[in-house]
CSV table of C-alpha atoms in Angstrom, one decimal:
chain,number,residue,atom,x,y,z
A,426,MET,CA,125.8,52.8,81.7
A,427,SER,CA,126.0,53.6,85.4
A,428,ASN,CA,123.2,53.2,87.9
A,429,LEU,CA,122.6,57.0,88.4
A,430,THR,CA,120.3,56.5,91.4
A,431,ASP,CA,121.8,59.2,93.5
A,432,GLY,CA,123.5,62.6,93.0
A,433,PRO,CA,122.9,65.4,90.5
A,434,VAL,CA,122.4,63.0,87.5
A,435,LEU,CA,119.6,60.5,87.8
A,436,ARG,CA,118.0,57.8,85.7
A,437,LEU,CA,114.3,58.3,85.7
A,438,ASP,CA,113.5,54.5,85.6
A,439,ARG,CA,115.7,53.9,88.7
A,440,ILE,CA,114.6,56.6,91.1
A,441,THR,CA,111.4,57.0,93.2
A,442,HIS,CA,108.6,59.5,93.2
A,443,SER,CA,110.0,60.8,96.5
A,444,GLN,CA,113.4,61.5,94.9
A,445,ILE,CA,112.0,63.3,91.9
A,446,SER,CA,109.6,65.3,94.1
A,447,GLU,CA,112.6,66.6,96.1
A,448,LEU,CA,114.3,68.1,93.1
A,449,ASP,CA,114.3,71.9,92.5
A,450,LYS,CA,112.4,72.0,89.2
A,451,LYS,CA,113.8,75.5,88.4
A,452,ARG,CA,117.3,74.0,88.3
A,453,THR,CA,116.6,70.6,86.7
A,454,MET,CA,117.0,69.5,83.1
A,455,VAL,CA,115.3,66.4,81.7
A,456,ILE,CA,116.9,64.6,78.8
A,457,ALA,CA,115.1,62.1,76.6
A,458,THR,CA,117.2,59.9,74.3
A,459,MET,CA,115.7,58.9,70.9
A,460,SER,CA,117.8,57.1,68.4
A,461,PRO,CA,117.1,54.0,66.2
A,462,LEU,CA,117.8,50.4,66.1
A,463,GLU,CA,119.6,50.4,62.8
A,464,VAL,CA,122.1,48.5,60.7
A,465,HIS,CA,125.6,49.9,61.0
A,466,GLY,CA,127.6,47.8,58.5
A,467,PRO,CA,128.5,44.2,59.2
A,468,HIS,CA,130.5,45.0,62.3
A,469,LEU,CA,128.7,47.3,64.6
A,470,PRO,CA,125.6,46.6,66.9
A,471,LEU,CA,122.1,47.5,65.8
A,472,GLY,CA,121.9,49.6,68.9
A,473,GLN,CA,124.9,51.8,68.0
A,474,ASP,CA,123.0,55.0,67.7
A,475,LEU,CA,121.1,54.4,71.0
A,476,PHE,CA,124.3,53.6,72.8
A,477,GLU,CA,126.1,56.7,71.4
A,478,ALA,CA,123.2,59.1,72.2
A,479,TYR,CA,122.8,57.9,75.8
A,480,ALA,CA,126.6,57.7,76.5
A,481,ILE,CA,126.9,61.3,75.3
A,482,ALA,CA,123.9,62.5,77.3
A,483,GLU,CA,125.1,60.8,80.5
A,484,LYS,CA,128.7,62.0,80.2
A,485,THR,CA,127.7,65.5,79.3
A,486,ALA,CA,125.2,65.7,82.2
A,487,LEU,CA,127.9,64.6,84.6
A,488,LYS,CA,130.3,67.2,83.2
A,489,VAL,CA,127.7,70.0,83.4
A,490,SER,CA,126.7,69.1,86.9
A,491,GLU,CA,130.4,69.7,87.9
A,492,THR,CA,130.4,73.1,86.1
A,493,LEU,CA,127.0,74.4,87.2
A,494,GLU,CA,126.6,73.9,91.0
A,495,GLY,CA,123.0,73.2,92.1
A,496,TRP,CA,121.7,71.9,88.7
A,497,SER,CA,120.3,68.4,88.5
A,498,PHE,CA,119.7,66.2,85.4
A,499,ILE,CA,117.1,63.4,84.8
A,500,LEU,CA,117.9,61.0,82.0
A,501,LEU,CA,115.0,59.0,80.5
A,502,PRO,CA,115.8,55.4,79.4
A,503,PRO,CA,116.7,55.3,75.7
A,504,VAL,CA,113.7,55.0,73.3
A,505,PRO,CA,114.4,53.3,69.9
A,506,VAL,CA,111.9,55.3,67.9
A,507,ALA,CA,113.3,57.0,64.7
A,508,ILE,CA,113.0,57.4,61.0
A,509,ASP,CA,115.3,57.5,58.0
A,510,CYS,CA,117.1,54.3,58.9
A,511,VAL,CA,119.3,52.3,56.6
A,512,PRO,CA,116.8,50.1,54.7
A,513,HIS,CA,118.2,46.7,55.5
A,514,LEU,CA,117.1,43.8,57.8
A,515,GLY,CA,117.6,44.8,61.4
A,516,SER,CA,116.6,48.5,61.0
A,517,VAL,CA,113.4,49.6,62.7
A,518,ASN,CA,111.6,52.6,61.0
A,519,PHE,CA,108.6,54.6,62.3
A,520,PRO,CA,106.4,57.1,60.5
A,521,VAL,CA,107.6,60.7,60.8
A,522,LYS,CA,104.4,61.8,62.6
A,523,LEU,CA,104.8,59.0,65.2
A,524,VAL,CA,108.4,60.0,65.9
A,525,ARG,CA,107.4,63.6,66.4
A,526,ASP,CA,104.5,62.7,68.6
A,527,VAL,CA,106.5,60.3,70.8
A,528,ALA,CA,109.2,62.9,71.3
A,529,TYR,CA,106.6,65.4,72.3
A,530,HIS,CA,104.9,63.1,74.8
A,531,LEU,CA,108.1,61.9,76.3
A,532,LEU,CA,108.9,65.4,77.6
A,533,GLU,CA,105.4,66.8,78.0
A,534,PRO,CA,104.8,65.6,81.6
A,535,PHE,CA,107.9,67.5,82.6
A,536,ALA,CA,106.9,70.6,80.7
A,537,LYS,CA,103.5,70.5,82.5
A,538,LYS,CA,105.3,70.4,85.9
A,539,GLY,CA,107.5,73.3,85.1
A,540,PHE,CA,111.0,71.7,84.9
A,541,ALA,CA,113.4,74.5,83.8
A,542,ARG,CA,115.0,72.9,80.7
A,543,LEU,CA,114.1,70.0,78.5
A,544,ALA,CA,116.3,68.3,75.9
A,545,PHE,CA,116.5,65.4,73.4
A,546,SER,CA,119.6,63.4,72.8
A,547,SER,CA,120.2,61.5,69.6
A,548,PHE,CA,123.0,60.3,67.4
A,549,HIS,CA,121.2,59.8,64.1
A,550,GLY,CA,121.7,61.9,61.0
A,551,GLY,CA,118.4,61.1,59.3
A,552,PRO,CA,117.0,64.4,58.0
A,553,ARG,CA,113.4,63.7,59.0
A,554,HIS,CA,114.5,62.4,62.4
A,555,ILE,CA,116.5,65.5,63.2
A,556,CYS,CA,113.6,67.8,62.1
A,557,SER,CA,111.1,65.7,64.0
A,558,LEU,CA,112.9,66.3,67.3
A,559,GLU,CA,113.3,70.0,66.6
A,560,SER,CA,109.6,70.2,65.7
A,561,ALA,CA,108.7,68.5,69.0
A,562,SER,CA,111.0,70.9,70.9
A,563,MET,CA,109.3,74.0,69.3
A,564,ARG,CA,105.9,72.6,70.0
A,565,LEU,CA,106.7,72.1,73.7
A,566,PHE,CA,108.1,75.6,74.0
A,567,ASP,CA,105.2,77.2,72.2
A,568,LYS,CA,102.6,75.4,74.4
A,569,TYR,CA,104.3,75.5,77.8
A,570,GLY,CA,106.9,78.1,77.5
A,571,ILE,CA,109.6,75.7,78.7
A,572,PRO,CA,112.9,76.0,76.7
A,573,THR,CA,113.4,72.7,74.9
A,574,VAL,CA,116.2,71.7,72.6
A,575,SER,CA,117.3,68.8,70.4
A,576,LEU,CA,120.9,68.6,71.7
A,577,PHE,CA,122.1,66.6,68.7
A,578,SER,CA,120.9,69.5,66.4
A,579,VAL,CA,122.9,72.0,68.4
A,580,VAL,CA,126.0,69.8,68.5
A,581,LEU,CA,125.6,69.0,64.8
A,582,SER,CA,125.7,72.7,64.0
A,583,ARG,CA,128.9,73.1,66.1
A,584,VAL,CA,130.6,69.9,64.8
A,585,MET,CA,130.0,70.6,61.2
A,586,GLU,CA,131.5,74.1,61.2
A,587,GLY,CA,134.8,74.0,59.3
A,588,ASP,CA,137.2,71.5,60.7
A,589,VAL,CA,135.8,71.3,64.2
A,590,PHE,CA,135.2,67.6,64.0
A,591,PHE,CA,138.7,66.9,62.7
A,592,GLU,CA,140.1,68.9,65.7
A,593,GLY,CA,139.0,66.1,68.0
A,594,ILE,CA,141.5,63.6,66.5
A,595,GLU,CA,144.0,65.8,64.7
A,596,ASN,CA,146.8,65.0,67.2
A,597,THR,CA,145.8,61.4,68.0
A,598,PRO,CA,148.7,59.0,67.4
A,599,GLY,CA,148.2,56.8,64.3
A,600,ARG,CA,145.6,59.1,62.7
A,601,GLU,CA,145.4,58.7,58.9
A,602,ILE,CA,141.9,60.1,58.1
A,603,ASP,CA,141.8,63.7,56.8
A,604,THR,CA,139.2,66.5,56.8
A,605,MET,CA,137.7,65.7,53.4
A,606,GLN,CA,137.4,62.0,54.2
A,607,LEU,CA,135.6,62.9,57.4
A,608,LYS,CA,133.1,64.8,55.3
A,609,GLN,CA,132.4,61.5,53.6
A,610,ASP,CA,132.1,59.5,56.8
A,611,HIS,CA,128.4,59.4,57.6
A,612,HIS,CA,127.4,56.1,59.0
A,613,GLY,CA,129.1,53.0,60.5
A,614,GLY,CA,132.5,54.3,59.2
A,615,PHE,CA,135.5,55.8,61.0
A,616,VAL,CA,133.7,57.9,63.6
A,617,GLU,CA,131.2,55.3,64.8
A,618,THR,CA,133.6,52.4,64.6
A,619,SER,CA,136.1,54.4,66.7
A,620,LEU,CA,133.4,55.3,69.2
A,621,GLY,CA,132.4,51.6,69.4
A,622,LEU,CA,136.0,50.4,69.9
A,623,HIS,CA,136.3,52.9,72.8
A,624,LEU,CA,132.9,52.6,74.5
A,625,TRP,CA,131.8,49.0,73.8
A,626,PRO,CA,134.6,47.0,72.1
A,627,GLU,CA,132.9,43.7,73.0
A,628,TYR,CA,130.1,44.5,70.5
A,629,VAL,CA,132.5,45.4,67.5
A,630,LYS,CA,132.8,42.3,65.3
A,631,GLU,CA,136.2,41.1,64.0
A,632,GLY,CA,137.1,42.1,60.5
A,633,TRP,CA,136.2,45.8,60.9
A,634,ASP,CA,139.8,46.7,60.1
A,635,LYS,CA,139.5,45.0,56.7
A,636,LEU,CA,136.4,46.7,55.5
A,637,PRO,CA,136.9,48.8,52.3
A,638,PRO,CA,136.0,52.5,52.1
A,639,LEU,CA,132.4,53.1,50.8
A,640,VAL,CA,131.5,56.6,49.7
A,641,ALA,CA,128.9,58.1,47.4
A,642,VAL,CA,131.4,60.4,45.6
A,643,GLU,CA,135.1,59.8,45.2
A,644,ASN,CA,136.3,63.4,45.1
A,645,VAL,CA,134.6,65.9,47.5
A,646,SER,CA,135.3,69.6,47.3
A,647,LYS,CA,135.2,72.1,50.1
A,648,GLU,CA,132.7,74.1,48.1
A,649,THR,CA,130.1,71.3,47.9
A,650,ASN,CA,130.9,69.4,51.1
A,651,ASP,CA,128.8,66.6,49.6
A,652,SER,CA,126.8,66.2,52.8
A,653,PHE,CA,123.4,67.5,53.9
A,654,LEU,CA,124.9,67.4,57.4
A,655,TYR,CA,127.4,70.1,56.7
A,656,GLY,CA,126.8,73.8,56.7
A,657,TYR,CA,128.5,76.3,54.4
A,658,ASP,CA,131.0,78.9,55.4
A,659,GLY,CA,130.7,82.7,54.9
A,660,ASP,CA,127.8,84.9,54.0
A,661,PRO,CA,126.4,83.5,50.7
A,662,THR,CA,124.6,85.5,48.0
A,663,VAL,CA,121.1,84.6,46.9
A,664,LEU,CA,122.5,82.7,43.9
A,665,GLU,CA,125.0,80.8,46.2
A,666,LYS,CA,122.1,80.0,48.6
A,667,LEU,CA,120.1,78.5,45.7
A,668,ARG,CA,123.2,76.5,44.7
A,669,GLN,CA,123.6,75.2,48.2
A,670,VAL,CA,120.0,74.1,48.5
A,671,LYS,CA,120.3,72.3,45.2
A,672,GLU,CA,123.5,70.6,46.4
A,673,THR,CA,121.9,69.7,49.7
A,674,VAL,CA,118.9,68.0,48.0
A,675,ALA,CA,121.4,66.2,45.7
A,676,SER,CA,123.4,65.0,48.7
A,677,VAL,CA,120.3,63.6,50.4
A,678,TYR,CA,119.4,61.8,47.2
A,679,ARG,CA,122.9,60.3,46.8
A,680,SER,CA,122.8,59.1,50.4
A,681,MET,CA,119.5,57.4,50.0
A,682,LYS,CA,120.7,55.7,46.8
A,683,HIS,CA,123.9,54.6,48.6
A,684,PHE,CA,122.1,53.0,51.5
A,685,ASN,CA,119.7,51.1,49.3
A,686,GLU,CA,122.8,49.1,48.3
A,687,HIS,CA,125.2,49.4,51.3
A,688,THR,CA,125.0,49.2,55.1
A,689,TYR,CA,127.8,51.7,55.9
A,690,PHE,CA,129.2,54.9,54.5
A,691,GLY,CA,132.8,55.9,55.2
A,692,TYR,CA,136.1,54.6,56.3
A,693,PRO,CA,135.7,52.0,59.2
A,694,ALA,CA,139.2,50.5,58.7
A,695,MET,CA,140.8,53.8,59.7
A,696,ALA,CA,139.3,53.6,63.2
A,697,SER,CA,141.0,53.0,66.5
A,698,THR,CA,140.3,52.9,70.2
A,699,GLU,CA,142.4,55.9,70.8
A,700,GLN,CA,140.7,58.0,68.2
A,701,GLY,CA,137.3,56.9,69.7
A,702,ARG,CA,138.4,58.1,73.1
A,703,ASP,CA,139.4,61.5,71.7
A,704,LEU,CA,136.3,61.8,69.6
A,705,PHE,CA,134.1,61.0,72.6
A,706,GLU,CA,135.8,63.6,74.8
A,707,HIS,CA,135.6,66.1,72.0
A,708,LEU,CA,131.9,65.5,71.4
A,709,THR,CA,131.0,65.6,75.0
A,710,GLY,CA,133.0,68.8,75.4
A,711,ILE,CA,131.0,70.5,72.6
A,712,ALA,CA,127.8,69.1,74.2
A,713,HIS,CA,128.8,70.5,77.6
A,714,ASP,CA,129.4,74.0,76.2
A,715,SER,CA,126.1,73.8,74.3
A,716,ILE,CA,124.1,72.7,77.4
A,717,CYS,CA,125.7,75.4,79.5
A,718,GLU,CA,124.8,78.0,76.9
A,719,PHE,CA,121.2,76.6,76.6
A,720,ILE,CA,120.8,76.8,80.4
A,721,GLU,CA,121.9,80.4,80.4
A,722,LYS,CA,120.1,81.7,77.3
A,723,GLY,CA,117.1,79.3,76.8
A,724,MET,CA,115.4,79.8,73.5
A,725,GLU,CA,117.5,83.0,72.8
A,726,MET,CA,120.2,80.5,71.8
A,727,ASP,CA,120.2,79.2,68.2
A,728,VAL,CA,118.8,75.7,68.8
A,729,HIS,CA,118.4,74.5,65.2
A,730,SER,CA,120.5,72.3,62.9
A,731,PRO,CA,121.4,73.3,59.3
A,732,LEU,CA,118.5,71.1,58.2
A,733,TRP,CA,115.8,73.1,60.0
A,734,LYS,CA,115.4,75.4,57.0
A,735,PHE,CA,114.0,72.3,55.1
A,736,HIS,CA,111.7,71.1,57.9
A,737,GLY,CA,108.5,72.2,56.1
A,738,PHE,CA,109.4,70.1,53.2
A,739,LEU,CA,110.9,67.1,55.1
A,740,LEU,CA,107.9,66.8,57.5
A,741,ASN,CA,105.2,67.4,54.9
A,742,GLY,CA,102.7,64.5,54.7
A,743,ALA,CA,102.6,64.4,50.9
A,744,VAL,CA,106.4,64.4,50.6
A,745,ASN,CA,106.6,61.6,53.2
A,746,LYS,CA,104.1,59.5,51.3
A,747,VAL,CA,106.1,59.8,48.2
A,748,ALA,CA,109.3,58.9,50.0
A,749,ASN,CA,107.8,55.9,51.9
A,750,ASP,CA,105.2,54.5,49.5
A,751,TRP,CA,106.1,55.3,46.0
A,752,LEU,CA,109.9,55.5,45.8
A,753,LYS,CA,110.3,52.7,48.5
A,754,LEU,CA,113.4,54.4,49.8
A,755,TYR,CA,112.9,53.4,53.4
A,756,SER,CA,111.6,49.8,53.0
A,757,GLU,CA,112.9,46.5,51.9
């Protein structure tokens, strides 16, 4: 991470009151990073999600500042508050209400002062975490009228359309992973190991290239996708929508069962530094386009992930009590 004490992209914890007071609030975006401390296999650091979320936020802000002259960006220091973490020693989980409230209060001071755009950065696929950030975004907009977005949710929607994610590494020398394997690479696997090798190789432990594939279902079809993170193509009928909801719920359940036994999900041994570089550039390119669109359109833009349609269920207090207390899915 760079110092970011001068220029169009600034770290809030490293600048002064005078510096922030001089900014044009009508042309400034404030970004808060919220991702967990979480187990990512035996080979990646517990701060992997935090590092990824902040690296993408910083690189994307720098890119957008070059595209949109006159815009400034303030980056809050990363906050390790999240839910739906892999339930093994080293992961730090918080109640869903606390995650939602922390997110809201992180950006509320800037909403009160009238900063033009607010955003959350994350790199964590927990369903309740994603919906918590989106819920906080909607609450801030409803109360203060300041367009607020969960950047990961928007990027997730773009990345999970068809083969968009695969396009980032399709022509990278040495690539072996295919599109359907990518749809089974959810956590600590090919994607995150590659990003780690590119961005912080000193934290990636030896032996990563010997780790076997770990997936919940051996054969994945394009129809099912087998991932609650993936959307579905086309304009489905009512019956197809019901089938998709059923498959999404089943996918969430399979993932939770998988992580009760394992600490990663995917194909880490297929990773490489070069693929990590291309993936990072691809992700920040999508994030760049998303932020530019958000700055232009505000809340007229589609700011929700594919999971938002389940937010009433995922954020429900009774449902969370069952998940946390009775089924013991998120505790040792």
